[in-house]
Tab-separated table of C-alpha atoms and ligand atoms in Angstrom:
chain	number	residue	atom	x	y	z
F	260	MET	CA	169.821	-6.473	30.766
F	261	LYS	CA	170.326	-7.429	26.893
F	262	ALA	CA	168.887	-10.659	25.085
F	263	THR	CA	168.166	-11.444	21.141
F	264	THR	CA	165.486	-14.360	20.056
F	265	ILE	CA	164.687	-15.852	17.092
F	266	ALA	CA	160.972	-17.320	16.917
F	267	PRO	CA	159.008	-19.132	13.808
F	268	ALA	CA	156.106	-17.894	12.577
F	269	ASN	CA	153.657	-21.085	12.722
F	270	ILE	CA	150.872	-22.474	10.175
F	271	ALA	CA	147.384	-23.590	12.222
F	272	PHE	CA	146.625	-27.093	11.196
F	273	ILE	CA	143.722	-26.559	12.933
F	274	LYS	CA	142.875	-23.118	13.903
F	275	TYR	CA	142.340	-20.730	16.641
F	276	TRP	CA	139.242	-18.977	15.446
F	277	GLY	CA	137.263	-16.943	18.403
F	278	LYS	CA	138.098	-15.855	22.315
F	279	ARG	CA	136.066	-16.948	25.310
F	280	ASP	CA	137.971	-14.283	27.117
F	281	GLU	CA	139.094	-10.983	25.372
F	282	ARG	CA	141.516	-9.818	28.002
F	283	LEU	CA	142.965	-13.003	28.675
F	284	ARG	CA	142.735	-14.210	24.918
F	285	LEU	CA	141.542	-17.627	26.160
F	286	PRO	CA	140.352	-19.700	22.730
F	287	THR	CA	137.316	-21.032	22.388
F	288	ASN	CA	139.183	-24.484	21.125
F	289	SER	CA	142.215	-25.885	21.193
F	290	SER	CA	144.616	-26.067	18.158
F	291	VAL	CA	147.194	-27.321	16.471
F	292	SER	CA	150.373	-26.160	14.499
F	293	MET	CA	153.402	-26.623	12.794
F	294	ASN	CA	156.409	-23.824	13.338
F	295	LEU	CA	157.645	-22.457	9.891
F	296	SER	CA	161.698	-22.800	9.468
F	297	ALA	CA	161.472	-19.623	6.525
F	298	ALA	CA	159.301	-17.233	8.263
F	299	THR	CA	161.215	-16.180	11.267
F	300	THR	CA	161.491	-12.794	14.051
F	301	THR	CA	164.279	-11.738	15.391
F	302	THR	CA	163.781	-9.159	18.100
F	303	THR	CA	166.408	-7.625	20.516
F	304	VAL	CA	165.480	-6.307	23.699
F	305	GLU	CA	167.849	-3.955	26.018
F	306	PHE	CA	166.912	-3.197	29.311
F	307	SER	CA	168.115	0.306	30.502
F	308	ASP	CA	168.198	3.231	33.702
F	309	SER	CA	169.539	4.981	30.809
F	310	TYR	CA	166.057	4.690	28.603
F	311	GLN	CA	163.524	7.059	29.633
F	312	GLU	CA	160.749	5.621	27.425
F	313	ASP	CA	160.285	2.498	25.013
F	314	ASP	CA	161.990	2.930	21.750
F	315	ILE	CA	160.475	0.429	19.573
F	316	GLN	CA	162.459	-0.011	15.831
F	317	PHE	CA	161.563	-2.329	13.219
F	318	VAL	CA	164.589	-2.429	10.894
F	319	ASP	CA	162.671	-3.084	7.574
F	320	ASP	CA	160.058	-0.227	7.833
F	321	GLU	CA	158.428	2.048	10.642
F	322	ALA	CA	156.392	0.508	13.443
F	323	THR	CA	152.835	1.781	13.672
F	324	GLN	CA	151.220	3.834	16.641
F	325	ARG	CA	149.138	0.656	17.057
F	326	GLU	CA	152.099	-2.073	16.957
F	327	THR	CA	153.771	0.034	19.143
F	328	THR	CA	151.260	0.287	21.675
F	329	ARG	CA	150.550	-3.610	21.690
F	330	ILE	CA	154.313	-4.243	22.101
F	331	VAL	CA	154.623	-1.466	25.003
F	332	ALA	CA	151.437	-3.201	26.702
F	333	HIS	CA	153.467	-6.643	26.506
F	334	LEU	CA	156.622	-5.255	27.536
F	335	ASP	CA	154.552	-3.531	31.082
F	336	ARG	CA	153.487	-7.606	31.432
F	337	ILE	CA	156.639	-8.813	31.046
F	338	ARG	CA	157.934	-5.607	33.586
F	339	LYS	CA	155.596	-6.565	36.196
F	340	ARG	CA	156.258	-10.330	36.001
F	341	ALA	CA	160.081	-9.279	36.696
F	342	LYS	CA	159.113	-6.252	39.060
F	343	SER	CA	161.229	-4.080	37.203
F	344	SER	CA	160.419	-0.633	35.755
F	345	LEU	CA	163.654	-0.413	33.638
F	346	ARG	CA	162.575	1.124	29.848
F	347	ALA	CA	163.552	-0.901	26.821
F	348	ARG	CA	165.126	-0.491	23.474
F	349	VAL	CA	163.666	-3.371	20.858
F	350	VAL	CA	165.131	-3.646	17.593
F	351	THR	CA	162.978	-6.360	15.754
F	352	GLN	CA	163.346	-7.942	12.160
F	353	ASN	CA	161.423	-10.393	9.942
F	354	SER	CA	162.986	-13.086	7.750
F	355	PHE	CA	159.875	-12.588	5.408
F	356	PRO	CA	158.901	-9.190	4.313
F	357	LYS	CA	156.410	-7.751	5.928
F	358	SER	CA	154.631	-7.330	2.633
F	359	SER	CA	154.544	-10.658	1.823
F	360	GLY	CA	151.360	-11.743	3.527
F	361	ILE	CA	152.241	-13.793	5.788
F	362	ALA	CA	150.854	-12.760	9.391
F	363	SER	CA	153.926	-11.439	11.921
F	364	SER	CA	152.119	-11.286	15.346
F	365	ALA	CA	152.943	-14.989	16.482
F	366	SER	CA	156.361	-15.116	15.712
F	367	GLY	CA	156.812	-11.227	16.406
F	368	PHE	CA	155.349	-11.497	20.168
F	369	ALA	CA	156.879	-15.149	20.601
F	370	ALA	CA	160.574	-13.449	19.728
F	371	LEU	CA	159.392	-10.370	22.220
F	372	THR	CA	158.506	-12.471	25.009
F	373	VAL	CA	161.580	-14.891	25.045
F	374	ALA	CA	163.989	-12.231	24.395
F	375	ALA	CA	162.055	-9.519	27.212
F	376	ALA	CA	162.265	-12.468	29.550
F	377	GLY	CA	165.506	-13.449	29.317
F	378	ALA	CA	166.901	-9.927	29.372
F	379	LEU	CA	165.469	-9.075	32.827
F	380	GLY	CA	166.815	-12.290	33.806
F	381	LEU	CA	163.273	-13.998	34.600
F	382	THR	CA	163.705	-18.111	34.695
F	383	LEU	CA	160.449	-19.332	33.283
F	384	ALA	CA	159.678	-22.306	32.485
F	385	GLU	CA	158.428	-23.372	28.630
F	386	LYS	CA	154.954	-23.489	29.934
F	387	GLU	CA	154.918	-20.155	31.305
F	388	LEU	CA	156.300	-18.159	28.679
F	389	THR	CA	153.741	-19.864	26.018
F	390	THR	CA	150.653	-18.376	28.756
F	391	LEU	CA	152.901	-15.054	28.644
F	392	ALA	CA	153.276	-15.251	24.807
F	393	ARG	CA	149.329	-15.823	24.279
F	394	LEU	CA	148.131	-12.662	25.744
F	395	GLY	CA	150.493	-10.794	23.588
F	396	SER	CA	149.281	-12.434	20.493
F	397	GLY	CA	147.234	-15.818	20.360
F	398	SER	CA	148.968	-17.945	18.142
F	399	ALA	CA	152.111	-16.478	19.739
F	400	CYS	CA	151.972	-19.529	22.203
F	401	ARG	CA	152.187	-21.876	19.930
F	402	SER	CA	155.724	-20.629	18.291
F	403	ILE	CA	157.509	-21.197	21.498
F	404	PRO	CA	157.488	-24.906	22.142
F	405	ASP	CA	159.276	-26.921	19.673
F	406	GLY	CA	158.221	-28.700	16.087
F	407	PHE	CA	154.538	-29.495	15.875
F	408	VAL	CA	152.637	-27.685	18.752
F	409	GLU	CA	149.064	-28.374	20.055
F	410	TRP	CA	148.075	-24.775	22.192
F	411	LEU	CA	145.295	-26.602	24.903
F	412	ALA	CA	142.187	-23.913	24.851
F	413	GLY	CA	142.189	-24.569	29.034
F	414	LYS	CA	139.432	-21.916	30.820
F	415	THR	CA	142.378	-20.306	33.053
F	416	ASN	CA	145.115	-18.141	32.430
F	417	ASP	CA	147.532	-21.060	33.337
F	418	ALA	CA	145.649	-23.457	31.745
F	419	SER	CA	145.803	-21.937	28.249
F	420	HIS	CA	149.307	-23.155	27.114
F	421	ALA	CA	150.849	-24.542	24.272
F	422	TYR	CA	153.327	-27.753	24.508
F	423	CYS	CA	155.255	-29.760	21.929
F	424	LEU	CA	153.321	-32.945	20.491
F	425	TYR	CA	156.443	-33.656	18.360
F	426	PRO	CA	160.000	-32.409	17.987
F	427	HIS	CA	160.867	-30.579	14.511
F	428	THR	CA	162.714	-33.304	13.070
F	429	HIS	CA	159.654	-36.168	13.489
F	430	TRP	CA	158.432	-35.794	10.477
F	431	ASP	CA	159.711	-34.025	7.258
F	432	LEU	CA	156.973	-32.479	5.869
F	433	ARG	CA	156.750	-28.551	3.702
F	434	ASP	CA	154.885	-25.814	3.594
F	435	ILE	CA	154.909	-24.167	0.532
F	436	VAL	CA	153.564	-20.983	0.879
F	437	ALA	CA	152.041	-19.468	-2.396
F	438	ILE	CA	151.776	-15.773	-1.654
F	439	VAL	CA	149.234	-14.065	-4.175
F	440	ASP	CA	148.949	-10.921	-2.530
F	441	THR	CA	151.468	-8.939	-0.764
F	442	GLU	CA	149.394	-6.231	0.757
F	443	LYS	CA	149.112	-6.158	4.685
F	444	LYS	CA	144.715	-7.460	5.686
F	445	LYS	CA	142.617	-5.011	6.337
F	446	VAL	CA	140.932	-6.649	9.465
F	447	ALA	CA	143.234	-7.863	11.949
F	448	SER	CA	142.748	-11.760	12.751
F	449	THR	CA	142.546	-10.969	16.311
F	450	GLU	CA	139.784	-7.684	15.812
F	451	GLY	CA	138.057	-10.262	12.867
F	452	MET	CA	137.342	-13.480	15.110
F	453	ASP	CA	135.575	-10.958	17.572
F	454	GLY	CA	132.398	-11.214	15.407
F	455	VAL	CA	132.422	-15.117	15.354
F	456	ILE	CA	129.623	-15.680	17.682
F	457	THR	CA	127.270	-14.217	15.015
F	458	SER	CA	127.588	-16.961	12.455
F	459	PRO	CA	125.325	-19.768	12.374
F	460	LEU	CA	127.942	-22.219	11.992
F	461	PHE	CA	130.400	-21.521	15.127
F	462	GLN	CA	128.564	-24.158	16.886
F	463	THR	CA	128.745	-26.270	14.770
F	464	ARG	CA	132.326	-26.020	13.871
F	465	LEU	CA	133.309	-25.822	18.007
F	466	ALA	CA	131.615	-29.110	17.956
F	467	ALA	CA	133.648	-30.555	15.329
F	468	ILE	CA	136.974	-29.528	16.719
F	469	PRO	CA	137.545	-32.119	19.091
F	470	GLY	CA	137.494	-34.938	16.609
F	471	ARG	CA	139.647	-33.239	14.149
F	472	ILE	CA	142.144	-32.369	16.487
F	473	ALA	CA	142.053	-36.087	17.281
F	474	ARG	CA	142.689	-36.948	13.514
F	475	VAL	CA	145.206	-34.544	13.218
F	476	LYS	CA	147.638	-36.158	16.212
F	477	ALA	CA	147.070	-39.541	14.426
F	478	ALA	CA	148.029	-38.358	11.437
F	479	LEU	CA	151.320	-37.082	12.894
F	480	GLN	CA	151.905	-39.725	15.094
F	481	LYS	CA	151.562	-42.242	12.057
F	482	LYS	CA	153.202	-39.687	9.684
F	483	ASP	CA	150.152	-40.318	7.071
F	484	ILE	CA	149.904	-37.669	4.770
F	485	ALA	CA	146.528	-38.550	3.532
F	486	LEU	CA	145.154	-38.420	7.104
F	487	LEU	CA	146.504	-34.778	7.475
F	488	GLY	CA	145.300	-33.290	4.025
F	489	ALA	CA	141.946	-34.279	4.797
F	490	VAL	CA	141.463	-32.974	8.435
F	491	LEU	CA	143.413	-29.545	7.274
F	492	GLU	CA	141.253	-28.835	4.162
F	493	GLU	CA	138.169	-29.554	5.676
F	494	GLU	CA	139.461	-27.445	8.882
F	495	CYS	CA	140.662	-24.228	6.427
F	496	LEU	CA	137.250	-25.137	4.775
F	497	ASP	CA	135.033	-24.398	7.879
F	498	MET	CA	136.877	-21.462	9.345
F	499	HIS	CA	136.604	-19.558	5.929
F	500	ARG	CA	133.096	-20.633	6.025
F	501	VAL	CA	132.421	-19.409	9.312
F	502	CYS	CA	134.278	-16.009	8.479
F	503	GLN	CA	131.941	-16.212	5.575
F	504	THR	CA	128.905	-16.238	7.955
F	505	GLN	CA	130.036	-13.538	10.556
F	506	ILE	CA	128.080	-10.182	10.599
F	507	PRO	CA	130.204	-8.271	9.065
F	508	PRO	CA	131.504	-10.892	7.005
F	509	LEU	CA	135.217	-11.606	5.938
F	510	TYR	CA	136.062	-12.538	2.825
F	511	TYR	CA	139.817	-13.325	2.908
F	512	TRP	CA	140.430	-15.095	-0.463
F	513	ASN	CA	140.818	-13.842	-3.864
F	514	ASP	CA	140.032	-15.387	-7.524
F	515	VAL	CA	144.106	-16.842	-7.348
F	516	THR	CA	143.147	-18.093	-3.941
F	517	ARG	CA	140.467	-19.819	-5.525
F	518	ASP	CA	142.396	-21.026	-8.409
F	519	ILE	CA	145.146	-22.524	-6.663
F	520	ILE	CA	142.381	-24.806	-4.603
F	521	ARG	CA	141.207	-26.012	-7.635
F	522	ALA	CA	144.816	-26.585	-9.230
F	523	VAL	CA	145.512	-28.566	-5.826
F	524	GLY	CA	142.172	-31.040	-6.357
F	525	GLU	CA	143.538	-31.764	-10.084
F	526	TRP	CA	147.492	-32.106	-8.889
F	527	ARG	CA	145.951	-34.778	-6.134
F	528	LYS	CA	144.048	-36.699	-8.999
F	529	GLY	CA	147.496	-36.886	-10.764
F	530	GLY	CA	149.032	-38.799	-7.869
F	531	LEU	CA	150.369	-35.702	-6.151
F	532	ALA	CA	149.955	-35.566	-2.303
F	533	VAL	CA	149.855	-32.455	-1.751
F	534	TYR	CA	146.854	-30.084	0.377
F	535	PHE	CA	146.029	-26.527	1.159
F	536	THR	CA	145.534	-24.432	4.437
F	537	ILE	CA	144.865	-20.565	4.729
F	538	ASP	CA	144.856	-18.915	7.898
F	539	ALA	CA	143.471	-15.341	7.741
F	540	GLY	CA	144.223	-14.354	4.389
F	541	PRO	CA	144.309	-15.085	0.796
F	542	ASN	CA	147.905	-16.743	0.012
F	543	VAL	CA	147.745	-20.609	0.527
F	544	HIS	CA	149.831	-22.918	2.365
F	545	LEU	CA	150.772	-26.107	0.309
F	546	ILE	CA	150.830	-29.544	2.925
F	547	CYS	CA	153.127	-32.250	1.245
F	548	GLU	CA	156.062	-34.476	2.044
F	549	ALA	CA	159.295	-33.268	1.459
F	550	LYS	CA	159.936	-36.033	-1.528
F	551	ASP	CA	157.267	-33.996	-3.637
F	552	GLU	CA	158.737	-30.628	-2.298
F	553	GLN	CA	160.103	-30.140	-5.882
F	554	VAL	CA	157.417	-31.234	-7.965
F	555	VAL	CA	154.881	-28.851	-5.996
F	556	VAL	CA	157.220	-26.106	-6.287
F	557	GLU	CA	157.490	-26.269	-10.180
F	558	LYS	CA	153.416	-26.976	-10.693
F	559	VAL	CA	152.653	-23.289	-8.202
F	560	LYS	CA	154.861	-21.638	-10.613
F	561	THR	CA	152.910	-22.648	-13.571
F	562	LEU	CA	149.766	-20.617	-12.035
F	563	SER	CA	149.215	-17.270	-12.750
F	564	GLY	CA	148.959	-14.688	-10.253
F	565	ILE	CA	151.884	-16.238	-7.726
F	566	GLU	CA	154.146	-12.974	-6.608
F	567	GLN	CA	156.374	-15.176	-4.333
F	568	VAL	CA	156.606	-18.833	-2.926
F	569	ILE	CA	158.602	-19.394	0.223
F	570	ILE	CA	159.372	-22.713	1.308
F	571	ASN	CA	159.295	-23.865	5.038
F	572	LYS	CA	160.325	-26.760	6.939
F	573	PRO	CA	159.316	-27.645	10.439
F	574	ALA	CA	161.340	-25.850	12.762
F	575	GLN	CA	162.177	-25.261	16.388
F	576	GLY	CA	160.411	-22.972	18.786
F	577	ALA	CA	161.595	-19.261	19.855
F	578	HIS	CA	165.117	-19.786	21.205
F	579	LEU	CA	167.547	-17.228	22.768
F	580	ILE	CA	170.883	-16.761	20.580
B	617	PMV	O1	147.006	-15.010	16.996
B	617	PMV	P1	146.465	-13.769	15.932
B	617	PMV	O2	145.509	-13.258	16.563
B	617	PMV	O3	147.060	-13.494	15.199
B	617	PMV	O4	145.025	-14.882	15.197
B	617	PMV	C1	145.511	-16.067	14.379
B	617	PMV	C2	144.099	-16.709	13.892
B	617	PMV	C3	144.691	-17.380	12.191
B	617	PMV	O5	145.861	-17.175	12.247
B	617	PMV	C4	143.127	-17.194	11.328
B	617	PMV	C5	144.297	-18.884	12.804
B	617	PMV	C6	145.676	-19.427	13.504
B	617	PMV	O6	145.285	-20.102	14.524
B	617	PMV	O7	146.574	-18.999	13.265
């Protein structure tokens, strides 16, 4: 009753920022993402009647009480599905340092879901695995299917699922992450987005999203980096404007974030097809095609305030190993 899973983090091209249902983690809008090859979580789950309680071990640091509670609640959901009362030992490790500023909740809950279901012998279709992972952390559902993924908002538990738009081999993109701050964020995304309704810009954002999703899908289909990049930046700036106008406001960027945004604009004027997107933190994801990887990495390294650079290719979804 033991299984090990590796799952990627993902970068949202169209972002999940707002829940219509807190308990079921149903989002206010659909979202689209790409799985990341160099930011993964590997998790082993073992169920046994010799365990009196769940034991959660992070290889690189200690699990906080909050993290442990959230993981045990997710194990409870999976036990309920499998009609099991066995306790588990969970050992989990990220390929990226937790202090890198890359969120680990997507890869973490995707890996936990697939490993725990596998260890309990639950044979679930990919769609069901995505709805189950979503209950642990919304964006985790997008780390289960292969490559480029859409999470359909849906209005019920079963309808709110993720599926593969294109496999990871479809388009050789790069996500070069410029880490500018290695501190853990003060407000977790799941709480941060609770204030979204207070932003006067939120309804405008929701109205714009279906059009943006259509443009992202067209860009993926045509492998058109200029079209993709334009939507990425529009969407990123829109999400952050909403964050900044929530009550209380959330300011995720720092001075280096702003310097990178300015530099990307300059590099593009010089003919380099590179575009930025930013999740709920100060680190910048630079999206370009494989042929431009080296130039982009060299340019990023010339900026001051960059602590680390992580180079990602499109990746497979969560899978048992
Ligand atoms: O799934 P959560 O609760 O970690 O929220 C993710 C929120 C963003 O990263 C900002 C956007 C997204 O769609 O990944």
